[in-house]
CSV table of C-alpha atoms in Angstrom, one decimal:
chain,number,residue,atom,x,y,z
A,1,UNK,CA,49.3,-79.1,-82.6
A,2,UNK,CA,52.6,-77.1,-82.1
A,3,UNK,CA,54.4,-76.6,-78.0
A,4,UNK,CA,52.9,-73.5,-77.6
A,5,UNK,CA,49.1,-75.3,-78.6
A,6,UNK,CA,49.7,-77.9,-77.0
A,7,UNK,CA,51.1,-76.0,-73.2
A,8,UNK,CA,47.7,-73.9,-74.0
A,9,UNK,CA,45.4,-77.5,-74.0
A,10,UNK,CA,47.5,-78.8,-71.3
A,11,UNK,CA,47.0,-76.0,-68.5
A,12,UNK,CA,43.2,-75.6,-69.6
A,13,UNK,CA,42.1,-79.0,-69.2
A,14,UNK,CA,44.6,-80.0,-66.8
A,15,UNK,CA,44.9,-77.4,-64.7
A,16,UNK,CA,41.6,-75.2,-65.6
A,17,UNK,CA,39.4,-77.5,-65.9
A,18,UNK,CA,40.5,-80.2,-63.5
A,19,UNK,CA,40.4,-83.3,-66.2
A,20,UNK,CA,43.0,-86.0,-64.7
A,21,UNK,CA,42.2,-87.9,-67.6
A,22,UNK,CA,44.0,-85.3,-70.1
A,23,UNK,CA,47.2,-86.0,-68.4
A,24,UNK,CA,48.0,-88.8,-70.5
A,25,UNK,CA,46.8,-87.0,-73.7
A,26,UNK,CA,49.8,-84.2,-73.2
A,27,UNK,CA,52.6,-85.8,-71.4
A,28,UNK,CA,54.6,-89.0,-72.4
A,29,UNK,CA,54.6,-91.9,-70.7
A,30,UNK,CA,58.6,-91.3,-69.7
A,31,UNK,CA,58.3,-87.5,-69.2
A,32,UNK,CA,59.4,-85.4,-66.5
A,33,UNK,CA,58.9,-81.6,-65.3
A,34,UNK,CA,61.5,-80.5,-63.3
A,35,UNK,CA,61.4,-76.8,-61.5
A,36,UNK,CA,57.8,-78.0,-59.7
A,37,UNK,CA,59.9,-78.6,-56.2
A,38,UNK,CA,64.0,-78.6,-55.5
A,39,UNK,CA,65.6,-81.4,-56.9
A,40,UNK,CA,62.4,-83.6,-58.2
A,41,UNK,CA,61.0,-83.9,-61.7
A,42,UNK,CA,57.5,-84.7,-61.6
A,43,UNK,CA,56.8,-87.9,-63.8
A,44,UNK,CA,53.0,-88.2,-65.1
A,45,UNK,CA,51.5,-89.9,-62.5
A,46,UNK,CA,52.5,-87.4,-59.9
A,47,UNK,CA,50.4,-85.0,-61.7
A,48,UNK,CA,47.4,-87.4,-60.6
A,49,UNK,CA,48.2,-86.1,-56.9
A,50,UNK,CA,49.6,-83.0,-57.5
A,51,UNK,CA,46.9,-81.3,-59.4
A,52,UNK,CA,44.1,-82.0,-56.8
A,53,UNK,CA,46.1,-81.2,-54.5
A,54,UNK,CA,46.8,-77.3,-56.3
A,55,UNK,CA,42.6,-77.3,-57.2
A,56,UNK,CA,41.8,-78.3,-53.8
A,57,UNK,CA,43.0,-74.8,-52.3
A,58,UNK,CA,42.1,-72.4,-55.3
A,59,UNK,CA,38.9,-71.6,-57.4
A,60,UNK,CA,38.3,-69.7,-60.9
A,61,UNK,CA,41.9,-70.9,-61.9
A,62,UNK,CA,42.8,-69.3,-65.2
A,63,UNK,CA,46.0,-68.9,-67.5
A,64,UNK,CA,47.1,-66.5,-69.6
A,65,UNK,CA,49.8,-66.8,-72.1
A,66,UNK,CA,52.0,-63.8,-72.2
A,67,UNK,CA,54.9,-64.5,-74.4
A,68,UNK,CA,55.8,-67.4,-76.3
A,69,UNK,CA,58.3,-68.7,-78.7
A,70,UNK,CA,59.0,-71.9,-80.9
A,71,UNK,CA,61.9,-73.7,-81.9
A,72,UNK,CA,61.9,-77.2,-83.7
A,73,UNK,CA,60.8,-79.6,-80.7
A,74,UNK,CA,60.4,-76.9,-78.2
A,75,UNK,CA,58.7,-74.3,-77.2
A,76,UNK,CA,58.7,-71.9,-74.2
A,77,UNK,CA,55.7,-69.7,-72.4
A,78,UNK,CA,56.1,-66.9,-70.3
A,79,UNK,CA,52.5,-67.1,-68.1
A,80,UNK,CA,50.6,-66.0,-65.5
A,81,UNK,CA,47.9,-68.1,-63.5
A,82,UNK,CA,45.1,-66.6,-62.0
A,83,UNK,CA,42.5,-67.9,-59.2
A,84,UNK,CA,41.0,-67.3,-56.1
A,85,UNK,CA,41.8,-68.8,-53.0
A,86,UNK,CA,39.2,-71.4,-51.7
A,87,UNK,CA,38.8,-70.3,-48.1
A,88,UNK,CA,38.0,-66.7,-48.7
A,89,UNK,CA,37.9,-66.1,-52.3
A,90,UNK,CA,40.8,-63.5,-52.3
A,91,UNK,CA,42.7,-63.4,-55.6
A,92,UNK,CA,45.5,-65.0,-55.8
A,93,UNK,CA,48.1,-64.6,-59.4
A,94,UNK,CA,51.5,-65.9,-59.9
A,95,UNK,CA,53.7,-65.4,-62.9
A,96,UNK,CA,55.9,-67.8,-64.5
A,97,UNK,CA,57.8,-69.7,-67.6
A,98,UNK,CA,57.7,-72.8,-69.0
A,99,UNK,CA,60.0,-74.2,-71.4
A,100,UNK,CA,58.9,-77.8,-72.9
A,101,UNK,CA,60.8,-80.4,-75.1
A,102,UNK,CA,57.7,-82.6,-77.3
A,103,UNK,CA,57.5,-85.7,-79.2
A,104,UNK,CA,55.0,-87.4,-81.0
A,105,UNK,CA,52.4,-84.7,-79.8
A,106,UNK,CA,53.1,-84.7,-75.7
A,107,UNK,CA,55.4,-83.3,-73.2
A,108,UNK,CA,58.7,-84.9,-73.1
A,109,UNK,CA,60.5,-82.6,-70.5
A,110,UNK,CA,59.2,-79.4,-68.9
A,111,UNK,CA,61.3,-77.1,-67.3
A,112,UNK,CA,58.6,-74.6,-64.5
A,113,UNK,CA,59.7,-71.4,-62.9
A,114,UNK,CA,56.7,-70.5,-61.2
A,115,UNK,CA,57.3,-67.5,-58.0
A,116,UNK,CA,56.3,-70.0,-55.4
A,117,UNK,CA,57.3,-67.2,-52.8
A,118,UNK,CA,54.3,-65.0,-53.8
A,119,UNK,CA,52.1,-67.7,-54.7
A,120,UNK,CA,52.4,-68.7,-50.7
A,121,UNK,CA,52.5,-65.2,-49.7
A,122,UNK,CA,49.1,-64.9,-51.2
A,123,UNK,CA,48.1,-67.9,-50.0
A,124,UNK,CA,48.8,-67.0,-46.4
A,125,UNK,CA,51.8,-69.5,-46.0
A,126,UNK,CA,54.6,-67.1,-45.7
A,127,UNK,CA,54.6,-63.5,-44.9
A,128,UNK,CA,54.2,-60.8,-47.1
A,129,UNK,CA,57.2,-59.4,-48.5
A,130,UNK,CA,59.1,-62.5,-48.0
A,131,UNK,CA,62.1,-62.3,-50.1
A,132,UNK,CA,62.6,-58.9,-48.9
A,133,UNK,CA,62.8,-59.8,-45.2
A,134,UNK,CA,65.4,-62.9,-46.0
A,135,UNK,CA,67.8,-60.4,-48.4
A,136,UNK,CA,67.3,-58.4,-45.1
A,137,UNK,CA,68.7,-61.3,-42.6
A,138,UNK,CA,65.4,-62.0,-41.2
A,139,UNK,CA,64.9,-65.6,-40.3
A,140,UNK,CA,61.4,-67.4,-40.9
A,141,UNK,CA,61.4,-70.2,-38.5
């Protein structure tokens, strides 16, 4: 299976389908993702929390691979994930790259930019048109 094959399996049965149990067949032991939150690379077991945690809030989650490209060991996706929010069914889609170093088969290092900002806009977290009010001095808090 090449990168992009395997980031394909990985976000269907991971994060599609909800299987916990793939995580060990796609990401070493001694990987890490870093990009998920500011200064912390997820290791494998904090996908065990984290991916409830996404699924618990959205349903109908799809991916779709927009662009990808291949080179030696790596391979990087340009994506965009698709679902509905849980509470009221509203869609909710988020675009995002993924650049991924593999060995023997699995993740060895992921690198995730995912727009957070909208995703939590659509999500009802922040307000819409986020980005636009901060560039424009506004204050959140």
């Amino acid at each position: 299976m090449n990168g992009v094959e395997l980031l394909k399996a990985w976000y269907e049965r991971v994060w599609v389908q909800g299987d916990l149990s793939a995580i060990d067949d796609y990401f070493d032991i001694s990987g890490a993702a870093s990009g998920l939150m500011t200064d912390l690379a997820a290791e494998l077991e904090d996908f065990r929390v984290l991916v409830p945690a996404v699924l618990h809030a959205l349903r109908d989650v799809s991916c779709d691979i927009l662009d990808s490209m291949e080179q030696g060991d790596r391979a990087w996706v340009r994506m965009r994930l698709n679902a509905k929010r849980a509470m009221d069914m509203k869609p909710v889609s988020i675009s995002g790259q993924v650049m991924i170093r593999t060995k023997d088969g699995k993740i060895c290092e992921a690198y995730n930019n995912f727009d957070f900002v909208s995703y939590f806009e659509q999500m009802g977290n922040l307000p819409p048109d986020t980005v636009a009010l901060c560039l424009a001095g506004e204050s959140l808090g």
